[in-house]
Amino acid sequence: MIVAIGTFEMHFPEVHSLKEKRQILRSLIDRVRARFNASIAEVADNDLWQRGRVGVAMVANDRVLLEQMAQKIDSIMNDHSQAQILDSYWDYI
């Protein structure tokens, strides 16, 4: 069994309220959850309206499969027009 743990530190330059930030994060979280059946949640910077940190966790028997899924999740996060990824990190246990 292999576990993939990822974090994404994000900046929302055009957001002016916590409500706007949460709407963007909710759409990203729902998209990743539905497509990859991954555990994903906002894990830091909850009260900052232009910053956010999301944590992702996945479990599989094959590391290659997890790496492919991680790359696709990276693409989803990077392709969102209202969120800029400042830093992302994946670790495999």
Tab-separated table of C-alpha atoms in Angstrom, residues 14-27 46-51:
chain	number	residue	atom	x	y	z
A	14	GLU	CA	-8.722	38.912	-7.824
A	15	VAL	CA	-10.634	37.807	-4.717
A	16	HIS	CA	-12.013	40.457	-2.367
A	17	SER	CA	-13.732	38.385	0.330
A	18	LEU	CA	-13.600	35.080	2.171
A	19	LYS	CA	-16.852	34.121	0.465
A	20	GLU	CA	-15.282	34.459	-3.003
A	21	LYS	CA	-12.224	32.495	-1.921
A	22	ARG	CA	-14.343	29.696	-0.475
A	23	GLN	CA	-16.402	29.474	-3.686
A	24	ILE	CA	-13.233	28.997	-5.737
A	25	LEU	CA	-11.782	26.473	-3.300
A	26	ARG	CA	-15.087	24.593	-3.133
A	27	SER	CA	-15.150	24.208	-6.929
A	46	ASN	CA	-8.667	29.626	6.464
A	47	ASP	CA	-9.222	33.256	7.493
A	48	LEU	CA	-7.013	34.894	4.860
A	49	TRP	CA	-9.058	35.939	1.850
A	50	GLN	CA	-6.248	35.948	-0.740
A	51	ARG	CA	-4.309	32.896	0.482
